[in-house]
């Protein structure tokens, strides 16, 4: 498996630090609003990387943070006259709903910055002790960029080039820096802002330190993959490397992966241009599986242009796969049991060729565009060779292959049959018995199963009633 590493600017053979295991950290969103479709790109892309690695047999420890303290969150909290935590908790919950609808698996751990302040204070203290950070008069702690000789190795910038552009690095209120290239690790509190007690002053962390700390805590000093959108290469990821490597004295991430940007009709998405879409906006028009399919139809490192026509094309593409699986299920209902014919065995060997093509595409730096073409070829093959005369075993094998490859991409292509009234009644009966036997865990589980199938239960005096939500 080859992975493009931003650090070396080359595709490299993937060799994890520990055999059979992958540790992966993906920078998550700042939670002050519903996530937009640009934020959905890294979620979908790196979820697909994770799924493919799991398919290959790796155990993946996947960590993705929520930045829940930040200027934008504080601003929104002040506008609404509430606490920053109310805003961040609200949008974390909304983000998780969108992730579920996009079929993005929950991370192994979703840490929140505000719950990791102690770890940040520890790492900042270490950096001060080792001479990589200093405390300014007002209590701000800065990272001393020039103390880290390899600064710039990820973004391929050198310190002197950066110096010539240093005016842009001067941020108002940060005038006690020893060098314009230094960046904030901890800053003093301001009126109306959340703060924590630290040895230097009451205040809050700078943005970059949270990821160094959470990555270390949940994955260790050295990790396999660190990922995010390409806008994070500089300064965020460059600063994370400086902090982590200076504090831990070890290399940080082996592979740095970055997705390209999503643009709208070839323009940067922005509220002022009126071309800003949240994932929720798109869900009003499309099943979010279509958005997922659309994102994966391009290579993750390429820029991706969002337009109504391309979304329609994605919808048609996904429909082709769903229809094919639906047809196979229809044929399976009346297909004959019994052995596969030798001609069918021969055909299945041919079909395996498409699976190999899918794997080869994914092994080549997760080329999902080519991998999806391989699924289409398999679909065409199944449409051509699966018919009323085919054996059950043959149809089942074709269907399983299509569903398996789609599932690696996180695409749900098999429609679950609607739950029937008899099944509902049987589950309600079982729930009543479980309640009588004081097995409340099972009773709750049944309620949950039914909720997921869109059935709402109501316990009334006359007994249990149900309705479709
Ligand atoms: P943010 O909340 O801005 O920190 O972004 C969360 C993640 O979304 C980061 O990995 C960003 O790089 C990524 N991201 C933000 N905007 C876009 C975009 N238009 N296209 C692709 N990725 C984006
Ligand atoms: Zn980060």
mmCIF file of N, CA, C and O in Angstrom, residues 292-374:
data_model
loop_
_atom_site.group_PDB
_atom_site.id
_atom_site.type_symbol
_atom_site.label_atom_id
_atom_site.label_comp_id
_atom_site.label_asym_id
_atom_site.label_seq_id
_atom_site.Cartn_x
_atom_site.Cartn_y
_atom_site.Cartn_z
ATOM 1 N N UNK A 292 -21.497 11.662 -0.083
ATOM 2 C CA UNK A 292 -20.332 10.809 0.163
ATOM 3 C C UNK A 292 -19.779 10.254 -1.157
ATOM 4 O O UNK A 292 -18.577 10.300 -1.404
ATOM 5 N N UNK A 293 -20.683 9.761 -1.994
ATOM 6 C CA UNK A 293 -20.280 9.218 -3.290
ATOM 7 C C UNK A 293 -19.587 10.309 -4.117
ATOM 8 O O UNK A 293 -18.541 10.079 -4.737
ATOM 9 N N UNK A 294 -20.170 11.504 -4.105
ATOM 10 C CA UNK A 294 -19.594 12.635 -4.842
ATOM 11 C C UNK A 294 -18.154 12.908 -4.368
ATOM 12 O O UNK A 294 -17.238 13.066 -5.173
ATOM 13 N N UNK A 295 -17.950 12.948 -3.060
ATOM 14 C CA UNK A 295 -16.616 13.253 -2.516
ATOM 15 C C UNK A 295 -15.590 12.203 -2.933
ATOM 16 O O UNK A 295 -14.423 12.503 -3.137
ATOM 17 N N UNK A 296 -16.052 10.947 -3.011
ATOM 18 C CA UNK A 296 -15.106 9.872 -3.315
ATOM 19 C C UNK A 296 -14.892 9.691 -4.815
ATOM 20 O O UNK A 296 -14.027 8.931 -5.230
ATOM 21 N N UNK A 297 -15.663 10.425 -5.616
ATOM 22 C CA UNK A 297 -15.499 10.249 -7.053
ATOM 23 C C UNK A 297 -14.265 10.993 -7.574
ATOM 24 O O UNK A 297 -13.910 10.870 -8.740
ATOM 25 N N UNK A 298 -13.612 11.760 -6.704
ATOM 26 C CA UNK A 298 -12.345 12.402 -7.098
ATOM 27 C C UNK A 298 -11.232 11.894 -6.181
ATOM 28 O O UNK A 298 -11.505 11.374 -5.101
ATOM 29 N N UNK A 299 -9.982 12.043 -6.620
ATOM 30 C CA UNK A 299 -8.886 11.669 -5.734
ATOM 31 C C UNK A 299 -8.845 12.636 -4.560
ATOM 32 O O UNK A 299 -9.086 13.839 -4.735
ATOM 33 N N UNK A 300 -8.553 12.137 -3.365
ATOM 34 C CA UNK A 300 -8.679 13.010 -2.180
ATOM 35 C C UNK A 300 -7.720 14.192 -2.190
ATOM 36 O O UNK A 300 -7.982 15.211 -1.550
ATOM 37 N N UNK A 301 -6.604 14.068 -2.952
ATOM 38 C CA UNK A 301 -5.648 15.194 -2.937
ATOM 39 C C UNK A 301 -5.994 16.257 -3.975
ATOM 40 O O UNK A 301 -5.437 17.355 -3.947
ATOM 41 N N UNK A 302 -6.894 15.926 -4.912
ATOM 42 C CA UNK A 302 -7.236 16.906 -5.952
ATOM 43 C C UNK A 302 -8.224 17.916 -5.398
ATOM 44 O O UNK A 302 -9.026 17.587 -4.530
ATOM 45 N N UNK A 303 -8.195 19.134 -5.976
ATOM 46 C CA UNK A 303 -9.282 20.044 -5.621
ATOM 47 C C UNK A 303 -10.585 19.437 -6.143
ATOM 48 O O UNK A 303 -10.570 18.690 -7.121
ATOM 49 N N UNK A 304 -11.679 19.725 -5.488
ATOM 50 C CA UNK A 304 -12.948 19.142 -5.901
ATOM 51 C C UNK A 304 -13.955 20.266 -6.083
ATOM 52 O O UNK A 304 -14.089 21.131 -5.212
ATOM 53 N N UNK A 305 -14.608 20.257 -7.231
ATOM 54 C CA UNK A 305 -15.558 21.317 -7.519
ATOM 55 C C UNK A 305 -16.978 20.812 -7.279
ATOM 56 O O UNK A 305 -17.367 19.785 -7.799
ATOM 57 N N UNK A 306 -17.719 21.540 -6.471
ATOM 58 C CA UNK A 306 -19.095 21.152 -6.163
ATOM 59 C C UNK A 306 -20.041 21.917 -7.081
ATOM 60 O O UNK A 306 -19.915 23.131 -7.234
ATOM 61 N N UNK A 307 -20.947 21.211 -7.739
ATOM 62 C CA UNK A 307 -21.954 21.904 -8.547
ATOM 63 C C UNK A 307 -23.199 21.029 -8.606
ATOM 64 O O UNK A 307 -23.136 19.820 -8.335
ATOM 65 N N UNK A 308 -24.330 21.650 -8.969
ATOM 66 C CA UNK A 308 -25.593 20.918 -9.037
ATOM 67 C C UNK A 308 -25.485 19.765 -10.044
ATOM 68 O O UNK A 308 -25.937 18.651 -9.775
ATOM 69 N N UNK A 309 -24.804 20.017 -11.189
ATOM 70 C CA UNK A 309 -24.711 18.958 -12.211
ATOM 71 C C UNK A 309 -23.903 17.773 -11.694
ATOM 72 O O UNK A 309 -24.265 16.623 -11.910
ATOM 73 N N UNK A 310 -22.789 18.092 -10.998
ATOM 74 C CA UNK A 310 -21.955 16.994 -10.509
ATOM 75 C C UNK A 310 -22.672 16.189 -9.424
ATOM 76 O O UNK A 310 -22.497 14.974 -9.327
ATOM 77 N N UNK A 311 -23.506 16.863 -8.644
ATOM 78 C CA UNK A 311 -24.274 16.125 -7.629
ATOM 79 C C UNK A 311 -25.315 15.234 -8.311
ATOM 80 O O UNK A 311 -25.557 14.113 -7.873
ATOM 81 N N UNK A 312 -25.917 15.721 -9.391
ATOM 82 C CA UNK A 312 -26.874 14.886 -10.131
ATOM 83 C C UNK A 312 -26.170 13.670 -10.714
ATOM 84 O O UNK A 312 -26.686 12.555 -10.677
ATOM 85 N N UNK A 313 -24.962 13.901 -11.243
ATOM 86 C CA UNK A 313 -24.199 12.779 -11.804
ATOM 87 C C UNK A 313 -23.874 11.771 -10.692
ATOM 88 O O UNK A 313 -23.949 10.546 -10.899
ATOM 89 N N UNK A 314 -23.546 12.275 -9.506
ATOM 90 C CA UNK A 314 -23.238 11.378 -8.379
ATOM 91 C C UNK A 314 -24.483 10.574 -8.004
ATOM 92 O O UNK A 314 -24.413 9.374 -7.738
ATOM 93 N N UNK A 315 -25.626 11.242 -8.015
ATOM 94 C CA UNK A 315 -26.878 10.559 -7.648
ATOM 95 C C UNK A 315 -27.137 9.415 -8.637
ATOM 96 O O UNK A 315 -27.450 8.291 -8.238
ATOM 97 N N UNK A 316 -26.946 9.710 -9.931
ATOM 98 C CA UNK A 316 -27.176 8.671 -10.940
ATOM 99 C C UNK A 316 -26.183 7.525 -10.789
ATOM 100 O O UNK A 316 -26.540 6.361 -10.935
ATOM 101 N N UNK A 317 -24.941 7.870 -10.492
ATOM 102 C CA UNK A 317 -23.909 6.841 -10.321
ATOM 103 C C UNK A 317 -24.247 5.915 -9.163
ATOM 104 O O UNK A 317 -24.234 4.682 -9.289
ATOM 105 N N UNK A 318 -24.596 6.505 -8.040
ATOM 106 C CA UNK A 318 -24.925 5.690 -6.864
ATOM 107 C C UNK A 318 -26.172 4.850 -7.141
ATOM 108 O O UNK A 318 -26.226 3.664 -6.785
ATOM 109 N N UNK A 319 -27.156 5.445 -7.828
ATOM 110 C CA UNK A 319 -28.385 4.704 -8.168
ATOM 111 C C UNK A 319 -28.090 3.456 -8.994
ATOM 112 O O UNK A 319 -28.749 2.434 -8.837
ATOM 113 N N UNK A 320 -27.084 3.564 -9.876
ATOM 114 C CA UNK A 320 -26.753 2.403 -10.713
ATOM 115 C C UNK A 320 -26.338 1.213 -9.846
ATOM 116 O O UNK A 320 -26.696 0.075 -10.125
ATOM 117 N N UNK A 321 -25.565 1.511 -8.798
ATOM 118 C CA UNK A 321 -25.102 0.422 -7.921
ATOM 119 C C UNK A 321 -26.284 -0.109 -7.100
ATOM 120 O O UNK A 321 -26.495 -1.323 -7.000
ATOM 121 N N UNK A 322 -27.077 0.811 -6.547
ATOM 122 C CA UNK A 322 -28.211 0.410 -5.701
ATOM 123 C C UNK A 322 -29.207 -0.434 -6.524
ATOM 124 O O UNK A 322 -29.697 -1.464 -6.056
ATOM 125 N N UNK A 323 -29.455 -0.014 -7.752
ATOM 126 C CA UNK A 323 -30.409 -0.745 -8.600
ATOM 127 C C UNK A 323 -29.895 -2.144 -8.907
ATOM 128 O O UNK A 323 -30.650 -3.124 -8.866
ATOM 129 N N UNK A 324 -28.606 -2.241 -9.174
ATOM 130 C CA UNK A 324 -28.045 -3.550 -9.495
ATOM 131 C C UNK A 324 -28.192 -4.502 -8.302
ATOM 132 O O UNK A 324 -28.587 -5.666 -8.466
ATOM 133 N N UNK A 325 -27.887 -4.002 -7.108
ATOM 134 C CA UNK A 325 -28.019 -4.843 -5.909
ATOM 135 C C UNK A 325 -29.492 -5.207 -5.696
ATOM 136 O O UNK A 325 -29.817 -6.355 -5.361
ATOM 137 N N UNK A 326 -30.387 -4.249 -5.942
ATOM 138 C CA UNK A 326 -31.825 -4.515 -5.817
ATOM 139 C C UNK A 326 -32.251 -5.618 -6.783
ATOM 140 O O UNK A 326 -32.983 -6.539 -6.406
ATOM 141 N N UNK A 327 -31.751 -5.570 -8.014
ATOM 142 C CA UNK A 327 -32.087 -6.607 -9.004
ATOM 143 C C UNK A 327 -31.575 -7.969 -8.566
ATOM 144 O O UNK A 327 -32.265 -8.978 -8.708
ATOM 145 N N UNK A 328 -30.346 -7.981 -8.051
ATOM 146 C CA UNK A 328 -29.789 -9.266 -7.603
ATOM 147 C C UNK A 328 -30.649 -9.830 -6.471
ATOM 148 O O UNK A 328 -30.943 -11.028 -6.442
ATOM 149 N N UNK A 329 -31.092 -8.984 -5.553
ATOM 150 C CA UNK A 329 -31.957 -9.442 -4.458
ATOM 151 C C UNK A 329 -33.275 -9.987 -5.008
ATOM 152 O O UNK A 329 -33.781 -10.995 -4.528
ATOM 153 N N UNK A 330 -33.798 -9.321 -6.024
ATOM 154 C CA UNK A 330 -35.056 -9.761 -6.636
ATOM 155 C C UNK A 330 -34.872 -11.149 -7.267
ATOM 156 O O UNK A 330 -35.674 -12.056 -7.062
ATOM 157 N N UNK A 331 -33.746 -11.298 -8.003
ATOM 158 C CA UNK A 331 -33.475 -12.599 -8.639
ATOM 159 C C UNK A 331 -33.261 -13.685 -7.587
ATOM 160 O O UNK A 331 -33.683 -14.834 -7.757
ATOM 161 N N UNK A 332 -32.628 -13.288 -6.464
ATOM 162 C CA UNK A 332 -32.331 -14.266 -5.414
ATOM 163 C C UNK A 332 -33.597 -14.864 -4.804
ATOM 164 O O UNK A 332 -33.601 -16.021 -4.380
ATOM 165 N N UNK A 333 -34.675 -14.084 -4.780
ATOM 166 C CA UNK A 333 -35.909 -14.573 -4.170
ATOM 167 C C UNK A 333 -36.437 -15.830 -4.866
ATOM 168 O O UNK A 333 -36.968 -16.706 -4.225
ATOM 169 N N UNK A 334 -36.242 -15.894 -6.189
ATOM 170 C CA UNK A 334 -36.798 -17.059 -6.879
ATOM 171 C C UNK A 334 -35.725 -17.974 -7.476
ATOM 172 O O UNK A 334 -36.037 -18.925 -8.167
ATOM 173 N N UNK A 335 -34.444 -17.677 -7.153
ATOM 174 C CA UNK A 335 -33.364 -18.490 -7.749
ATOM 175 C C UNK A 335 -33.329 -19.889 -7.133
ATOM 176 O O UNK A 335 -33.793 -20.102 -6.013
ATOM 177 N N UNK A 336 -32.782 -20.817 -7.932
ATOM 178 C CA UNK A 336 -32.703 -22.223 -7.504
ATOM 179 C C UNK A 336 -31.534 -22.431 -6.549
ATOM 180 O O UNK A 336 -30.452 -21.870 -6.752
ATOM 181 N N UNK A 337 -31.761 -23.246 -5.495
ATOM 182 C CA UNK A 337 -30.636 -23.688 -4.660
ATOM 183 C C UNK A 337 -29.783 -24.625 -5.498
ATOM 184 O O UNK A 337 -30.150 -24.956 -6.613
ATOM 185 N N UNK A 338 -28.713 -25.102 -4.931
ATOM 186 C CA UNK A 338 -27.918 -26.083 -5.673
ATOM 187 C C UNK A 338 -26.567 -25.524 -6.072
ATOM 188 O O UNK A 338 -26.245 -24.375 -5.779
ATOM 189 N N UNK A 339 -25.792 -26.385 -6.673
ATOM 190 C CA UNK A 339 -24.398 -26.079 -7.029
ATOM 191 C C UNK A 339 -24.300 -24.973 -8.076
ATOM 192 O O UNK A 339 -25.177 -24.829 -8.922
ATOM 193 N N UNK A 340 -23.197 -24.268 -8.002
ATOM 194 C CA UNK A 340 -22.890 -23.298 -9.049
ATOM 195 C C UNK A 340 -22.392 -24.070 -10.284
ATOM 196 O O UNK A 340 -21.698 -25.074 -10.106
ATOM 197 N N UNK A 341 -22.782 -23.630 -11.457
ATOM 198 C CA UNK A 341 -22.295 -24.343 -12.641
ATOM 199 C C UNK A 341 -20.824 -23.981 -12.867
ATOM 200 O O UNK A 341 -20.339 -22.971 -12.336
ATOM 201 N N UNK A 342 -20.144 -24.813 -13.665
ATOM 202 C CA UNK A 342 -18.718 -24.507 -13.883
ATOM 203 C C UNK A 342 -18.571 -23.213 -14.681
ATOM 204 O O UNK A 342 -17.613 -22.461 -14.504
ATOM 205 N N UNK A 343 -19.568 -22.941 -15.535
ATOM 206 C CA UNK A 343 -19.524 -21.667 -16.276
ATOM 207 C C UNK A 343 -19.624 -20.500 -15.295
ATOM 208 O O UNK A 343 -18.937 -19.480 -15.435
ATOM 209 N N UNK A 344 -20.471 -20.647 -14.271
ATOM 210 C CA UNK A 344 -20.610 -19.586 -13.270
ATOM 211 C C UNK A 344 -19.313 -19.426 -12.466
ATOM 212 O O UNK A 344 -18.899 -18.318 -12.148
ATOM 213 N N UNK A 345 -18.706 -20.570 -12.151
ATOM 214 C CA UNK A 345 -17.428 -20.504 -11.412
ATOM 215 C C UNK A 345 -16.395 -19.725 -12.211
ATOM 216 O O UNK A 345 -15.656 -18.903 -11.671
ATOM 217 N N UNK A 346 -16.398 -20.004 -13.490
ATOM 218 C CA UNK A 346 -15.478 -19.307 -14.396
ATOM 219 C C UNK A 346 -15.752 -17.792 -14.393
ATOM 220 O O UNK A 346 -14.848 -16.970 -14.301
ATOM 221 N N UNK A 347 -17.055 -17.461 -14.438
ATOM 222 C CA UNK A 347 -17.449 -16.040 -14.438
ATOM 223 C C UNK A 347 -17.032 -15.350 -13.132
ATOM 224 O O UNK A 347 -16.574 -14.201 -13.135
ATOM 225 N N UNK A 348 -17.168 -16.077 -12.026
ATOM 226 C CA UNK A 348 -16.785 -15.472 -10.739
ATOM 227 C C UNK A 348 -15.287 -15.173 -10.680
ATOM 228 O O UNK A 348 -14.862 -14.176 -10.098
ATOM 229 N N UNK A 349 -14.509 -16.033 -11.279
ATOM 230 C CA UNK A 349 -13.062 -15.780 -11.329
ATOM 231 C C UNK A 349 -12.799 -14.486 -12.093
ATOM 232 O O UNK A 349 -11.972 -13.671 -11.705
ATOM 233 N N UNK A 350 -13.582 -14.324 -13.166
ATOM 234 C CA UNK A 350 -13.457 -13.088 -13.954
ATOM 235 C C UNK A 350 -13.855 -11.868 -13.104
ATOM 236 O O UNK A 350 -13.186 -10.838 -13.114
ATOM 237 N N UNK A 351 -14.947 -12.040 -12.334
ATOM 238 C CA UNK A 351 -15.440 -10.937 -11.489
ATOM 239 C C UNK A 351 -14.400 -10.549 -10.436
ATOM 240 O O UNK A 351 -14.277 -9.373 -10.076
ATOM 241 N N UNK A 352 -13.634 -11.541 -9.973
ATOM 242 C CA UNK A 352 -12.588 -11.258 -8.973
ATOM 243 C C UNK A 352 -11.581 -10.240 -9.512
ATOM 244 O O UNK A 352 -10.936 -9.513 -8.755
ATOM 245 N N UNK A 353 -11.447 -10.218 -10.821
ATOM 246 C CA UNK A 353 -10.535 -9.265 -11.459
ATOM 247 C C UNK A 353 -10.908 -7.828 -11.106
ATOM 248 O O UNK A 353 -10.048 -6.969 -10.915
ATOM 249 N N UNK A 354 -12.213 -7.563 -10.986
ATOM 250 C CA UNK A 354 -12.656 -6.193 -10.644
ATOM 251 C C UNK A 354 -12.333 -5.880 -9.184
ATOM 252 O O UNK A 354 -12.004 -4.750 -8.835
ATOM 253 N N UNK A 355 -12.433 -6.924 -8.351
ATOM 254 C CA UNK A 355 -12.088 -6.736 -6.925
ATOM 255 C C UNK A 355 -10.594 -6.426 -6.824
ATOM 256 O O UNK A 355 -10.174 -5.526 -6.081
ATOM 257 N N UNK A 356 -9.800 -7.149 -7.607
ATOM 258 C CA UNK A 356 -8.346 -6.888 -7.594
ATOM 259 C C UNK A 356 -8.051 -5.466 -8.082
ATOM 260 O O UNK A 356 -7.174 -4.786 -7.553
ATOM 261 N N UNK A 357 -8.811 -5.029 -9.076
ATOM 262 C CA UNK A 357 -8.605 -3.672 -9.603
ATOM 263 C C UNK A 357 -8.955 -2.633 -8.528
ATOM 264 O O UNK A 357 -8.259 -1.625 -8.365
ATOM 265 N N UNK A 358 -10.023 -2.919 -7.805
ATOM 266 C CA UNK A 358 -10.427 -2.022 -6.708
ATOM 267 C C UNK A 358 -9.281 -1.936 -5.688
ATOM 268 O O UNK A 358 -8.856 -0.845 -5.303
ATOM 269 N N UNK A 359 -8.774 -3.099 -5.270
ATOM 270 C CA UNK A 359 -7.698 -3.113 -4.265
ATOM 271 C C UNK A 359 -6.453 -2.383 -4.776
ATOM 272 O O UNK A 359 -5.830 -1.625 -4.042
ATOM 273 N N UNK A 360 -6.114 -2.633 -6.043
ATOM 274 C CA UNK A 360 -4.906 -2.003 -6.592
ATOM 275 C C UNK A 360 -5.073 -0.481 -6.604
ATOM 276 O O UNK A 360 -4.123 0.262 -6.307
ATOM 277 N N UNK A 361 -6.282 0.006 -6.896
ATOM 278 C CA UNK A 361 -6.522 1.457 -6.909
ATOM 279 C C UNK A 361 -6.400 2.022 -5.495
ATOM 280 O O UNK A 361 -5.801 3.073 -5.285
ATOM 281 N N UNK A 362 -6.980 1.325 -4.550
ATOM 282 C CA UNK A 362 -6.921 1.817 -3.170
ATOM 283 C C UNK A 362 -5.481 1.723 -2.630
ATOM 284 O O UNK A 362 -5.058 2.589 -1.855
ATOM 285 N N UNK A 363 -4.755 0.694 -3.049
ATOM 286 C CA UNK A 363 -3.352 0.567 -2.611
ATOM 287 C C UNK A 363 -2.494 1.698 -3.168
ATOM 288 O O UNK A 363 -1.408 1.963 -2.666
ATOM 289 N N UNK A 364 -2.959 2.314 -4.247
ATOM 290 C CA UNK A 364 -2.205 3.403 -4.852
ATOM 291 C C UNK A 364 -2.701 4.734 -4.261
ATOM 292 O O UNK A 364 -3.432 5.481 -4.919
ATOM 293 N N UNK A 365 -2.340 4.985 -3.028
ATOM 294 C CA UNK A 365 -2.695 6.235 -2.338
ATOM 295 C C UNK A 365 -4.201 6.510 -2.384
ATOM 296 O O UNK A 365 -4.627 7.621 -2.648
ATOM 297 N N UNK A 366 -4.976 5.456 -2.138
ATOM 298 C CA UNK A 366 -6.425 5.598 -1.962
ATOM 299 C C UNK A 366 -7.091 6.309 -3.150
ATOM 300 O O UNK A 366 -7.760 7.319 -2.979
ATOM 301 N N UNK A 367 -6.840 5.739 -4.325
ATOM 302 C CA UNK A 367 -7.448 6.319 -5.520
ATOM 303 C C UNK A 367 -8.906 5.858 -5.622
ATOM 304 O O UNK A 367 -9.241 4.908 -6.332
ATOM 305 N N UNK A 368 -9.770 6.548 -4.897
ATOM 306 C CA UNK A 368 -11.175 6.131 -4.836
ATOM 307 C C UNK A 368 -11.876 6.324 -6.181
ATOM 308 O O UNK A 368 -12.847 5.622 -6.464
ATOM 309 N N UNK A 369 -11.398 7.269 -6.999
ATOM 310 C CA UNK A 369 -12.026 7.485 -8.304
ATOM 311 C C UNK A 369 -11.900 6.200 -9.133
ATOM 312 O O UNK A 369 -12.892 5.702 -9.686
ATOM 313 N N UNK A 370 -10.701 5.646 -9.183
ATOM 314 C CA UNK A 370 -10.504 4.398 -9.936
ATOM 315 C C UNK A 370 -11.178 3.214 -9.244
ATOM 316 O O UNK A 370 -11.672 2.292 -9.896
ATOM 317 N N UNK A 371 -11.178 3.245 -7.922
ATOM 318 C CA UNK A 371 -11.813 2.140 -7.177
ATOM 319 C C UNK A 371 -13.314 2.104 -7.489
ATOM 320 O O UNK A 371 -13.893 1.027 -7.672
ATOM 321 N N UNK A 372 -13.929 3.281 -7.585
ATOM 322 C CA UNK A 372 -15.364 3.328 -7.915
ATOM 323 C C UNK A 372 -15.599 2.861 -9.354
ATOM 324 O O UNK A 372 -16.582 2.163 -9.638
ATOM 325 N N UNK A 373 -14.668 3.176 -10.260
ATOM 326 C CA UNK A 373 -14.815 2.643 -11.632
ATOM 327 C C UNK A 373 -14.820 1.120 -11.603
ATOM 328 O O UNK A 373 -15.559 0.487 -12.362
ATOM 329 N N UNK A 374 -13.983 0.539 -10.736
ATOM 330 C CA UNK A 374 -13.953 -0.932 -10.646
ATOM 331 C C UNK A 374 -15.298 -1.453 -10.145
ATOM 332 O O UNK A 374 -15.781 -2.486 -10.620
#
